[in-house]
Coordinates of C-alpha atoms in Angstrom, one line a residue:
M1 CA -30.1 9.9 -4.1
I2 CA -28.2 11.8 -2.1
W3 CA -30.5 11.6 0.8
L4 CA -30.3 8.2 0.2
A5 CA -26.2 7.8 0.4
S6 CA -26.6 10.1 4.2
L7 CA -29.1 7.9 5.8
T8 CA -26.6 4.7 4.3
V9 CA -24.1 7.4 6.5
L10 CA -26.8 8.4 9.3
L11 CA -28.0 4.6 10.7
P12 CA -25.1 3.2 11.6
F13 CA -23.7 6.5 13.3
L14 CA -27.0 6.5 15.4
A15 CA -27.0 2.8 15.5
A16 CA -23.4 3.5 17.8
F17 CA -25.2 5.7 20.9
A18 CA -28.0 4.5 20.4
G19 CA -26.6 0.6 20.9
M20 CA -24.3 2.2 23.6
L21 CA -26.7 3.9 25.7
L22 CA -30.4 1.8 25.3
G23 CA -28.6 -1.7 24.2
P24 CA -28.5 -3.1 27.9
R25 CA -32.1 -1.4 28.6
L26 CA -33.7 -2.9 25.6
T27 CA -32.2 -6.6 26.2
R28 CA -34.1 -6.5 30.0
L29 CA -37.1 -5.7 28.5
L30 CA -37.1 -7.6 25.9
G31 CA -36.2 -10.2 28.5
G32 CA -32.4 -12.0 27.8
R33 CA -29.2 -12.1 29.4
P34 CA -26.9 -9.1 30.8
T35 CA -24.6 -11.0 27.9
G36 CA -25.2 -13.6 25.2
G37 CA -28.4 -15.3 25.2
A38 CA -30.7 -15.2 21.9
P39 CA -30.0 -13.1 19.5
L40 CA -33.6 -11.8 18.9
R41 CA -33.3 -10.9 22.7
N42 CA -29.9 -9.0 23.2
G43 CA -30.8 -6.1 22.5
P44 CA -26.9 -4.5 21.5
A45 CA -26.9 -7.1 18.2
L46 CA -30.5 -5.8 17.4
I47 CA -29.3 -2.6 17.6
A48 CA -26.3 -2.9 16.0
C49 CA -27.2 -6.0 12.6
V50 CA -30.8 -3.8 11.8
P51 CA -29.2 -0.6 11.5
V52 CA -26.6 -2.1 9.6
A53 CA -28.9 -4.3 7.4
A54 CA -30.7 -0.9 6.2
S55 CA -27.6 0.2 5.3
L56 CA -27.1 -1.9 3.1
V57 CA -30.6 -2.0 1.6
L58 CA -30.0 1.8 0.8
A59 CA -26.5 1.3 -0.4
A60 CA -27.8 -1.8 -3.4
I61 CA -30.7 0.8 -4.0
V62 CA -28.2 3.3 -4.4
A63 CA -26.0 1.0 -6.5
F64 CA -28.7 0.1 -8.8
T65 CA -29.5 3.4 -9.5
V66 CA -26.0 4.2 -10.9
W67 CA -25.4 1.0 -13.1
R68 CA -29.4 2.3 -14.9
D69 CA -27.9 5.6 -15.0
P70 CA -24.2 6.1 -15.3
G71 CA -23.0 9.7 -13.2
A72 CA -22.3 11.4 -10.7
R73 CA -24.6 13.1 -8.6
T74 CA -22.8 15.8 -5.9
G75 CA -25.5 17.3 -2.4
T76 CA -24.3 20.0 -0.4
L77 CA -26.0 19.6 2.8
T78 CA -24.1 22.9 4.4
T79 CA -21.3 25.2 3.6
I80 CA -19.0 26.0 6.6
D81 CA -17.5 29.8 6.0
T82 CA -14.0 29.3 6.9
G83 CA -12.5 33.2 5.5
S84 CA -10.3 31.0 2.7
V85 CA -11.9 28.1 1.5
P86 CA -14.9 26.9 2.6
I87 CA -16.0 23.5 3.2
R88 CA -18.5 21.5 1.9
V89 CA -20.8 19.2 3.6
A90 CA -21.1 17.3 0.8
F91 CA -21.9 14.0 -0.7
Q92 CA -20.9 12.6 -4.1
V93 CA -22.7 9.4 -5.7
D94 CA -21.5 7.7 -8.8
G95 CA -20.1 4.1 -10.1
L96 CA -16.7 4.2 -7.5
S97 CA -18.3 5.3 -4.2
A98 CA -21.2 3.5 -5.1
V99 CA -19.8 -0.3 -5.5
V100 CA -17.3 0.3 -2.6
A101 CA -20.4 1.4 0.0
L102 CA -22.2 -1.6 -1.4
M103 CA -18.9 -3.8 -0.1
V104 CA -19.1 -2.0 3.6
C105 CA -22.6 -2.5 4.2
C106 CA -22.5 -7.0 3.0
V107 CA -18.7 -7.2 5.2
A108 CA -20.1 -4.8 7.8
L109 CA -23.4 -7.1 8.6
A110 CA -21.3 -10.5 7.9
V111 CA -19.3 -8.9 11.2
Q112 CA -22.5 -7.9 13.4
V113 CA -24.7 -11.6 12.9
Y114 CA -21.1 -13.4 12.9
S115 CA -20.2 -11.3 16.8
V116 CA -23.1 -12.2 18.0
A117 CA -22.2 -15.7 18.3
Y118 CA -18.1 -15.0 18.5
M119 CA -18.6 -12.6 20.9
D120 CA -21.4 -13.9 23.4
D121 CA -21.0 -13.6 26.7
D122 CA -18.5 -11.0 26.6
R123 CA -19.7 -8.6 28.5
R124 CA -18.9 -5.7 27.0
Y125 CA -20.4 -6.5 23.7
S126 CA -22.5 -3.8 23.8
S127 CA -19.1 -1.3 23.4
Y128 CA -18.2 -3.8 21.0
A129 CA -21.3 -3.7 19.1
A130 CA -21.8 0.2 19.0
F131 CA -17.7 0.6 17.5
I132 CA -18.7 -1.2 15.0
S133 CA -21.0 0.9 13.9
M134 CA -19.2 3.3 14.0
F135 CA -16.7 2.5 12.0
T136 CA -19.1 1.7 9.3
A137 CA -20.2 4.6 9.4
A138 CA -17.1 6.3 9.1
M139 CA -15.6 4.1 6.5
L140 CA -19.3 4.6 4.7
L141 CA -18.4 8.8 4.7
V142 CA -15.4 9.0 2.7
V143 CA -16.7 6.9 0.1
F144 CA -19.6 9.0 0.1
A145 CA -17.8 12.3 0.8
G146 CA -18.2 15.0 -1.4
D147 CA -15.3 17.0 0.1
L148 CA -12.3 16.4 1.3
I149 CA -12.1 17.7 5.0
V150 CA -15.7 15.5 5.3
L151 CA -13.7 13.1 3.5
Y152 CA -10.9 13.4 6.5
A153 CA -13.1 13.6 8.9
G154 CA -14.5 10.2 8.5
W155 CA -11.3 8.6 7.8
E156 CA -9.7 9.6 11.5
V157 CA -13.1 8.7 13.2
M158 CA -11.8 5.0 12.1
G159 CA -8.9 5.0 12.7
V160 CA -10.1 6.2 16.8
C161 CA -12.9 3.3 16.2
S162 CA -9.8 1.4 15.6
Y163 CA -7.9 2.0 18.7
F164 CA -10.8 0.7 20.6
L165 CA -11.7 -2.2 19.0
I166 CA -8.4 -3.3 19.0
G167 CA -7.9 -3.0 22.2
H168 CA -11.0 -4.1 22.9
H169 CA -9.8 -6.5 25.4
W170 CA -7.3 -3.9 27.0
E171 CA -7.0 -6.3 30.6
N172 CA -4.2 -7.9 28.0
R173 CA -1.3 -5.5 28.4
D174 CA 0.0 -6.7 24.8
N175 CA -3.9 -5.8 23.0
S176 CA -3.1 -2.3 25.0
R177 CA 0.0 -1.8 23.5
A178 CA -1.2 -2.9 19.8
A179 CA -3.7 -0.5 20.4
V180 CA -1.2 2.2 20.7
K181 CA 0.2 1.4 18.2
A182 CA -1.4 1.0 15.2
F183 CA -2.6 4.6 16.4
L184 CA 0.7 6.1 16.4
V185 CA 1.7 4.6 13.4
T186 CA -1.7 5.4 11.3
R187 CA -1.5 9.2 12.9
L188 CA 2.2 9.9 12.0
G189 CA 0.7 9.4 8.5
D190 CA -2.1 11.4 8.2
V191 CA 0.2 14.6 9.1
G192 CA 1.5 14.3 5.9
F193 CA -2.9 13.2 4.4
L194 CA -3.8 16.3 6.5
I195 CA -1.1 18.3 4.7
G196 CA -1.6 16.8 0.9
I197 CA -5.6 17.9 1.4
L198 CA -4.3 21.5 2.5
V199 CA -2.0 21.8 -0.2
L200 CA -4.2 20.6 -2.7
G201 CA -7.1 22.2 -1.3
V202 CA -5.6 26.0 -0.9
G203 CA -4.3 25.4 -4.7
A204 CA -7.3 24.4 -6.0
G205 CA -9.3 26.8 -4.4
T206 CA -11.4 25.0 -3.0
F207 CA -12.0 21.1 -1.5
S208 CA -14.8 19.9 -3.4
L209 CA -13.8 16.6 -5.2
G210 CA -14.9 18.0 -8.7
G211 CA -12.9 21.1 -8.2
V212 CA -9.9 19.3 -7.0
L213 CA -10.0 16.7 -10.2
A214 CA -11.3 19.5 -12.4
K215 CA -8.0 21.8 -11.5
A216 CA -5.6 19.6 -10.9
P217 CA -4.3 19.6 -14.4
Q218 CA -3.7 23.1 -14.1
M219 CA -2.3 23.8 -10.9
P220 CA 1.7 24.0 -10.8
H221 CA 3.3 19.8 -11.1
T222 CA 5.3 21.3 -8.0
T223 CA 2.3 22.0 -6.1
V224 CA 0.6 18.4 -7.6
T225 CA 3.5 16.1 -6.6
A226 CA 3.8 17.3 -3.4
A227 CA 0.6 17.3 -2.8
A228 CA 0.3 13.9 -4.2
L229 CA 3.1 12.4 -1.8
L230 CA 2.2 14.0 1.2
L231 CA -1.2 12.2 0.1
L232 CA 0.5 8.6 -0.4
A233 CA 2.1 9.2 3.7
G234 CA -1.5 9.1 4.6
V235 CA -2.4 6.2 2.4
A236 CA 0.7 4.3 3.1
G237 CA 0.2 4.6 6.8
K238 CA -3.9 3.3 6.6
S239 CA -3.2 0.8 3.8
A240 CA -0.4 -0.4 5.7
Q241 CA 1.7 -0.3 3.2
F242 CA 5.7 0.3 3.1
P243 CA 7.9 1.6 5.9
L244 CA 4.3 2.0 8.0
H245 CA 2.8 -0.9 7.3
T246 CA 3.8 -2.4 11.3
W247 CA 0.8 -2.5 12.8
L248 CA -1.1 -4.5 11.0
P249 CA 0.2 -8.1 12.3
D250 CA -0.4 -6.5 15.4
A251 CA -3.7 -5.5 15.0
M252 CA -4.4 -9.3 14.9
A253 CA -4.8 -8.4 19.4
G254 CA -8.5 -7.5 18.4
P255 CA -11.4 -10.4 18.0
T256 CA -10.7 -11.5 15.1
P257 CA -14.5 -10.6 13.8
I258 CA -12.8 -7.1 14.0
S259 CA -9.6 -8.5 12.1
A260 CA -12.4 -8.7 8.9
L261 CA -13.8 -5.6 9.9
I262 CA -10.1 -3.7 9.5
H263 CA -8.8 -6.4 6.9
A264 CA -11.2 -6.2 4.5
A265 CA -13.9 -3.8 3.1
T266 CA -12.6 -0.4 5.6
M267 CA -9.7 0.8 7.4
V268 CA -6.8 -1.4 5.1
A269 CA -8.9 -0.2 1.6
A270 CA -10.0 3.2 2.8
G271 CA -6.2 4.0 0.7
V272 CA -6.4 2.7 -2.3
Y273 CA -10.0 4.1 -2.8
V274 CA -8.5 7.8 -1.9
V275 CA -5.6 7.3 -4.6
A276 CA -8.4 5.9 -7.1
R277 CA -10.7 8.5 -5.9
L278 CA -8.3 11.6 -6.8
Y279 CA -6.7 9.1 -9.1
A280 CA -6.5 12.5 -11.6
V281 CA -3.8 14.0 -8.8
F282 CA -2.0 11.2 -9.4
A283 CA -1.5 10.8 -12.7
A284 CA -1.6 14.7 -13.2
A285 CA 2.0 13.9 -11.1
P286 CA 4.4 10.6 -12.3
A287 CA 7.6 11.2 -9.5
A288 CA 4.5 9.3 -7.2
L289 CA 3.0 7.2 -9.2
T290 CA 6.3 5.7 -9.4
V291 CA 6.9 5.9 -5.6
L292 CA 3.6 3.8 -4.9
G293 CA 4.9 1.6 -7.6
V294 CA 7.8 1.3 -5.1
V295 CA 6.3 1.2 -2.3
A296 CA 4.2 -1.4 -3.5
V297 CA 6.3 -4.2 -5.0
V298 CA 8.3 -3.8 -1.2
S299 CA 4.5 -4.1 0.5
M300 CA 3.6 -7.0 -1.3
I301 CA 6.7 -9.5 -1.7
G302 CA 7.9 -8.9 1.7
S303 CA 5.1 -9.1 3.3
A304 CA 4.2 -12.9 1.8
L305 CA 7.3 -14.1 2.0
A306 CA 6.9 -13.0 5.5
A307 CA 3.0 -15.0 5.7
L308 CA 5.7 -18.0 4.3
A309 CA 7.1 -18.1 7.9
Q310 CA 4.2 -17.1 10.3
D311 CA 3.3 -19.9 12.9
D312 CA 0.2 -17.8 14.3
L313 CA -3.0 -18.3 11.3
K314 CA -4.2 -15.0 11.3
R315 CA -0.7 -12.7 11.1
V316 CA -0.3 -15.2 8.0
L317 CA -3.5 -13.3 7.0
A318 CA -2.5 -10.1 8.6
Y319 CA 1.0 -10.5 6.5
S320 CA -1.3 -11.6 3.0
T321 CA -3.8 -8.6 3.4
I322 CA -0.4 -6.0 3.3
S323 CA 0.6 -8.1 0.1
Q324 CA -3.1 -7.5 -1.7
L325 CA -2.8 -4.4 -0.6
G326 CA 0.0 -3.8 -2.3
V327 CA -1.7 -5.6 -5.3
M328 CA -4.1 -3.1 -6.2
A329 CA -1.0 0.0 -5.2
A330 CA 0.7 -1.5 -7.8
G331 CA -2.4 -1.4 -10.1
L332 CA -2.7 2.1 -9.7
A333 CA 0.9 2.9 -10.7
V334 CA 0.6 1.3 -13.7
G335 CA -2.8 3.4 -14.1
A336 CA -5.0 0.2 -14.1
D337 CA -6.9 2.2 -11.5
T338 CA -10.5 0.3 -12.4
A339 CA -8.4 -2.9 -12.1
A340 CA -7.0 -2.3 -8.4
I341 CA -10.5 -1.5 -7.7
F342 CA -12.2 -4.8 -8.6
H343 CA -9.4 -6.2 -6.9
L344 CA -10.6 -4.5 -3.3
L345 CA -14.1 -5.7 -4.2
T346 CA -13.3 -9.2 -4.5
H347 CA -10.1 -8.8 -1.8
G348 CA -13.1 -7.6 0.7
A349 CA -15.0 -10.7 -0.3
F350 CA -13.1 -13.2 0.0
K351 CA -10.8 -11.5 3.5
A352 CA -13.3 -11.6 4.9
L353 CA -14.9 -14.5 4.6
L354 CA -10.6 -16.0 5.8
F355 CA -11.2 -13.9 9.2
L356 CA -14.3 -15.1 9.5
S357 CA -13.2 -19.0 8.7
A358 CA -10.0 -18.6 10.9
G359 CA -12.7 -17.5 14.0
C360 CA -14.9 -20.1 13.6
V361 CA -11.1 -22.7 13.8
I362 CA -9.8 -20.3 16.8
T363 CA -12.8 -20.8 18.4
V364 CA -13.0 -24.5 17.8
A365 CA -9.7 -25.5 18.2
G366 CA -9.1 -22.4 21.0
S367 CA -5.4 -21.2 19.6
T368 CA -4.7 -19.7 16.9
M369 CA -0.8 -21.6 16.4
L370 CA -1.2 -23.1 13.2
A371 CA 1.0 -26.5 14.9
H372 CA -2.6 -26.8 17.1
Y373 CA -4.2 -27.8 14.1
G374 CA -4.6 -30.3 10.9
G375 CA -7.2 -33.3 10.1
L376 CA -10.6 -30.8 10.8
R377 CA -11.3 -30.4 7.8
R378 CA -13.6 -33.6 8.8
G379 CA -15.4 -32.6 12.2
M380 CA -15.5 -28.7 10.5
P381 CA -16.9 -29.3 7.1
V382 CA -18.3 -26.0 6.5
T383 CA -15.5 -24.2 7.5
F384 CA -13.7 -26.4 5.5
W385 CA -15.3 -25.6 1.7
S386 CA -15.5 -22.0 3.1
M387 CA -11.9 -21.6 3.7
T388 CA -11.2 -23.6 1.1
V389 CA -13.0 -21.1 -1.9
G390 CA -11.2 -17.9 0.3
L391 CA -7.7 -19.1 -0.1
A392 CA -8.7 -20.4 -3.4
A393 CA -9.9 -17.0 -4.6
L394 CA -6.8 -15.6 -2.5
V395 CA -4.2 -17.6 -4.7
G396 CA -5.9 -16.7 -8.5
V397 CA -8.2 -20.2 -9.1
P398 CA -10.4 -20.0 -11.8
P399 CA -12.9 -19.7 -12.3
L400 CA -12.9 -17.7 -8.5
S401 CA -12.9 -13.8 -8.1
G402 CA -9.4 -13.7 -7.7
W403 CA -8.6 -14.4 -10.4
F404 CA -10.4 -12.4 -13.0
S405 CA -9.3 -9.0 -10.8
K406 CA -5.3 -10.1 -10.4
D407 CA -5.2 -11.6 -13.9
S408 CA -6.0 -7.8 -14.5
V409 CA -4.0 -6.0 -12.8
I410 CA -1.2 -8.3 -14.6
E411 CA -1.9 -7.9 -17.4
A412 CA -2.0 -3.9 -16.8
A413 CA 1.4 -3.8 -15.2
Q414 CA 2.4 -6.1 -18.6
H415 CA 1.3 -4.0 -21.1
S416 CA 3.5 -1.0 -19.4
A417 CA 7.0 -3.2 -18.9
F418 CA 6.6 -4.1 -23.2
H419 CA 5.6 -0.8 -23.3
G420 CA 8.6 1.4 -22.4
G421 CA 6.7 2.3 -19.0
S422 CA 3.6 3.3 -21.2
V423 CA 0.7 3.5 -18.7
H424 CA -3.2 4.5 -20.6
A425 CA -4.7 5.3 -17.4
S426 CA -9.1 4.9 -18.6
P427 CA -10.2 8.0 -19.8
P428 CA -10.8 10.8 -18.2
H429 CA -7.3 10.2 -16.9
P430 CA -4.2 11.1 -18.8
A431 CA -1.9 8.6 -20.0
V432 CA 1.2 8.7 -18.1
D433 CA 4.6 7.1 -18.4
L434 CA 6.8 5.6 -15.8
P435 CA 10.6 5.2 -15.6
A436 CA 10.8 1.9 -17.7
G437 CA 12.5 0.1 -14.9
V438 CA 10.0 1.0 -12.2
A439 CA 7.1 -0.1 -14.9
W440 CA 9.6 -3.7 -15.4
L441 CA 9.7 -3.9 -11.3
V442 CA 6.1 -3.7 -10.4
Y443 CA 5.7 -6.4 -13.5
L444 CA 8.3 -9.0 -11.7
G445 CA 7.3 -8.1 -8.3
L446 CA 3.7 -9.1 -9.2
L447 CA 4.1 -12.5 -10.6
L448 CA 6.3 -13.3 -7.9
T449 CA 3.7 -12.4 -5.4
V450 CA 1.5 -14.7 -7.1
A451 CA 4.0 -17.9 -6.8
L452 CA 4.7 -16.7 -2.9
T453 CA 0.5 -16.6 -2.8
A454 CA 0.5 -19.7 -3.8
A455 CA 2.3 -21.1 -1.3
Y456 CA 1.6 -19.5 2.1
A457 CA -1.9 -19.6 1.1
T458 CA -1.6 -23.7 0.5
R459 CA 0.9 -24.1 3.9
A460 CA -1.8 -22.9 5.7
W461 CA -4.5 -25.3 4.2
L462 CA -2.5 -27.9 4.5
M463 CA -2.1 -27.6 8.1
T464 CA -5.3 -26.4 9.0
F465 CA -7.4 -29.1 7.2
F466 CA -5.2 -32.3 6.2
G467 CA -3.0 -34.1 7.9
E468 CA -3.3 -36.2 11.7
P469 CA -4.7 -33.8 14.8
R470 CA -2.2 -32.0 16.4
G471 CA -4.4 -30.5 19.1
T472 CA -6.2 -32.1 22.3
Y473 CA -9.8 -30.9 21.6
E474 CA -12.6 -32.6 19.9
P475 CA -12.6 -30.8 15.5
R476 CA -16.5 -30.2 15.6
E477 CA -18.5 -27.8 13.3
A478 CA -18.3 -24.0 14.8
P479 CA -22.2 -22.2 16.4
R480 CA -24.6 -21.9 13.6
T481 CA -24.8 -18.3 13.2
M482 CA -20.9 -18.4 13.1
A483 CA -20.6 -21.5 10.7
W484 CA -23.4 -20.0 7.9
T485 CA -22.3 -16.6 8.1
V486 CA -19.0 -17.5 6.1
A487 CA -21.4 -20.0 3.9
V488 CA -22.6 -16.8 2.7
L489 CA -19.3 -15.7 2.3
A490 CA -18.4 -17.9 0.3
V491 CA -20.8 -17.4 -2.3
P492 CA -19.2 -13.4 -3.6
A493 CA -16.2 -14.8 -2.7
A494 CA -16.8 -17.4 -5.7
I495 CA -18.7 -15.7 -8.3
L496 CA -17.9 -11.8 -7.8
G497 CA -15.3 -11.9 -10.3
F498 CA -17.8 -12.4 -13.1
F499 CA -19.2 -9.2 -12.9
G500 CA -16.3 -7.8 -14.4
L501 CA -17.3 -9.6 -17.6
G502 CA -19.0 -6.5 -18.8
A503 CA -15.8 -4.4 -18.7
D504 CA -13.0 -4.9 -21.4
E505 CA -10.5 -3.8 -19.1
L506 CA -11.5 -6.5 -16.3
R507 CA -11.7 -9.2 -18.9
P508 CA -9.6 -12.4 -18.7
H509 CA -6.3 -12.1 -21.3
V510 CA -4.8 -15.4 -22.3
G511 CA -1.1 -15.0 -21.7
S512 CA -1.3 -13.2 -18.2
A513 CA -4.1 -16.1 -17.5
L514 CA -1.6 -18.9 -18.1
L515 CA 1.4 -17.2 -16.7
G516 CA -0.1 -16.8 -13.1
L517 CA -1.9 -19.7 -13.1
V518 CA 1.9 -21.6 -14.4
L519 CA 3.1 -19.3 -11.1
A520 CA 0.4 -20.1 -8.6
A521 CA 0.6 -23.9 -9.6
L522 CA 4.3 -23.8 -8.6
G523 CA 4.2 -21.8 -5.6
A524 CA 1.7 -24.6 -4.1
G525 CA 2.9 -27.5 -5.9
A526 CA 6.1 -26.2 -4.0
V527 CA 4.7 -26.2 -1.2
Y528 CA 2.6 -29.7 -1.2
V529 CA 5.5 -31.6 -2.7
I530 CA 8.0 -30.9 0.6
W531 CA 4.4 -31.2 3.0
N532 CA 3.9 -34.7 1.8
R533 CA 6.6 -36.2 2.1
D534 CA 6.9 -35.5 6.5
P535 CA 3.3 -33.5 7.2
A536 CA 3.0 -33.6 10.8
Q537 CA 6.5 -30.9 10.3
D538 CA 5.6 -27.9 9.2
P539 CA 6.8 -26.5 5.1
A540 CA 8.7 -23.6 6.0
Q541 CA 11.6 -25.1 7.4
A542 CA 12.1 -25.7 4.6
L543 CA 13.6 -22.5 4.6
G544 CA 16.1 -22.7 6.6
R545 CA 18.0 -20.0 8.2
L546 CA 15.5 -17.6 6.1
R547 CA 12.3 -18.7 8.5
P548 CA 13.8 -16.4 11.5
V549 CA 14.1 -13.6 9.4
F550 CA 11.0 -14.1 7.8
A551 CA 8.8 -14.8 10.2
R552 CA 10.0 -11.3 12.2
A553 CA 9.2 -9.3 8.7
F554 CA 12.6 -8.4 7.9
L555 CA 13.6 -7.3 11.2
I556 CA 12.4 -4.0 10.7
D557 CA 10.3 -3.7 13.6
E558 CA 13.4 -4.1 15.6
L559 CA 15.1 -1.5 13.3
Y560 CA 12.6 0.4 14.4
A561 CA 12.9 -0.1 18.2
A562 CA 17.0 1.0 17.3
A563 CA 16.5 3.7 15.3
I564 CA 13.7 5.6 17.5
V565 CA 11.7 4.0 20.0
R566 CA 15.1 3.3 22.3
P567 CA 16.8 6.6 21.4
V568 CA 13.3 8.6 21.8
W569 CA 12.7 6.5 25.7
A570 CA 16.5 7.7 26.0
L571 CA 15.7 10.6 25.3
A572 CA 12.6 11.0 27.6
R573 CA 14.6 9.5 30.4
H574 CA 16.8 12.4 30.0
V575 CA 14.2 15.3 29.9
V576 CA 12.9 13.1 32.7
A577 CA 16.2 13.8 34.9
F578 CA 16.5 17.5 34.1
D579 CA 13.0 18.0 34.8
S580 CA 13.6 17.0 38.3
R581 CA 17.1 17.6 39.1
G582 CA 17.3 21.4 36.8
V583 CA 13.5 22.6 37.0
D584 CA 11.7 20.2 39.7
A585 CA 15.0 21.4 41.5
A586 CA 15.4 25.0 41.3
V587 CA 10.9 25.5 41.9
V588 CA 11.4 22.8 45.0
G589 CA 14.6 25.5 45.9
T590 CA 12.7 28.8 45.7
A591 CA 10.0 27.0 47.6
R592 CA 12.2 26.1 49.9
G593 CA 14.0 29.4 50.8
A594 CA 11.2 31.2 50.4
R595 CA 9.4 29.1 53.4
R596 CA 13.1 29.5 55.9
L597 CA 12.4 33.3 55.3
G598 CA 8.5 32.8 56.2
G599 CA 10.1 30.9 59.1
I600 CA 12.6 33.9 60.0
L601 CA 10.0 36.7 59.3
R602 CA 7.1 35.0 61.4
V603 CA 9.4 34.9 64.6
P604 CA 7.9 38.5 65.6
Q605 CA 4.3 37.5 64.0
N606 CA 3.7 34.9 66.9
G607 CA 0.8 36.3 68.6
N608 CA 2.1 36.9 71.6
A609 CA 1.0 40.4 73.5
Q610 CA 3.3 40.7 75.6
T611 CA 6.1 40.4 72.6
Y612 CA 4.6 43.0 70.6
L613 CA 4.8 45.5 73.5
T614 CA 7.9 45.4 74.1
G615 CA 8.7 45.8 70.8
L616 CA 7.3 48.5 70.9
L617 CA 8.5 50.3 74.2
A618 CA 11.9 49.0 72.5
G619 CA 11.0 51.1 69.4
V620 CA 10.2 53.4 71.5
V621 CA 13.0 53.6 73.2
V622 CA 15.8 53.4 70.3
I623 CA 13.7 56.0 68.7
V624 CA 13.7 58.6 71.5
A625 CA 17.5 57.8 71.8
G626 CA 18.1 58.2 68.2
A627 CA 16.8 61.6 68.7
V628 CA 18.7 62.4 71.5
I629 CA 22.0 62.1 70.0
L630 CA 21.2 63.0 66.8
R631 CA 20.1 66.7 67.8

């Protein structure tokens, strides 16, 4: 089992190097064009898709084996002696890692296949596909890691790959800035994440996941709480939660398939996955769960309001991702770790579907702006129905997948709120208590998010596919490779929720389900009524003076610019001025003084023999005269 998991990680890792080094050469051997062309003659595409498909098969075998015979399997490939706490290069396979790995491979394969058509004629497609393979391998390493240091290695490789993928079109200055912003913001959180790992490892005497989880209840409360809070810094950065969420909307500068990969199955899901993986640590630190709950509420409501006012379709989906990750974090805060992971899985399916469907729309319309769409359902039937399924799953329309998973989180939050903050985590995690106010805040925040989600999803759906066409392009279906990829993804987005019926905590509950449906209907109905008055107008205009505030995400970026960026720039300018006028001036002045002194000293050293002889004779005369006078 461990070797199957190792191969699952290794295949896309090898594909990354093979695609970069051998992809163009394989294209020439197959008689294909240097860029684009038939998929079967596209060397980088074959090297990218075939290993990921093989990893998907292996991940499916691993998941099926764990389903038939539940339990954790661990294996150590080697041990690195550090002189204190050893590092084990180890893998761990259990139900959580198996299902998440299966989802990662499914989305990665869909993105690779979709990209063959989407990135047609891109001269850097070979490096693009290679970085996706490396990204996939890094996420799988995070999922299967049995040691915190191994997990951190995959965590950081993902960050580097995201930098290159977001900035794929680096010749555009905005794209390169977005890549740098994503890299710096996530690295800021990763500083705390690394320190938290070190605190846990030193406190437990091991970096092994099993060892850390076993010793967490016996560790000093202060140590566990400090480690959990530090880990949350990395989680907030990687999963784009307040206040480190600002990089994600700007990451839309990358190609749309990259948005699907980052926003659905990999990078942003890693933070939620780590909290679920180390949930015993967080359960032993109620203060960390309280902070997580508050951060989740701010993230999911604030981002939902921002999504409601966006003009760019991809940014609507980006803020939606932040909001839905907040829903998962809220589930973790109230002890519903199983429901949170279930929502992570369903979100991976329908959000990948939504981003790839948006890519089809963008390819046809040549724009990401909602104002340039309208009436596309007639010319793009496959994309229309696929995106309709994705948006309905996002809203939580029964019986689509999002309805099952979101209802499970709401039910857990409702239980916690009605029982004074009591959190009954699933075994083997101990029960913890949240402050009653925080429990109610999470519950009410989830209910408000349901209504807001329905509102912005309905707005995007109506403005894209209904009304009169507002562009000069001809509506048509996207290339078949792209259209049928989204059609296939619509299937798991629709039916994945039924796979949770085997667990009691994942089954729908009448009270919370009906309440969620009523709120979703109110949110969607309000937007429809506003839009129906004048389909040519944007329903977001009803927000009035609040719209610019929501569209700019409550001016958080401007606040950071004023409080951090500009002061750092000012400090940098003073440092440069001091360096040039002080340090450099001293160095240059010393050099000039040395040159002038050297110029004086070199006067007698001019290479003229007569001058040397004259000096010699003058010296003799002076010596003789001195001897005579002083005698």
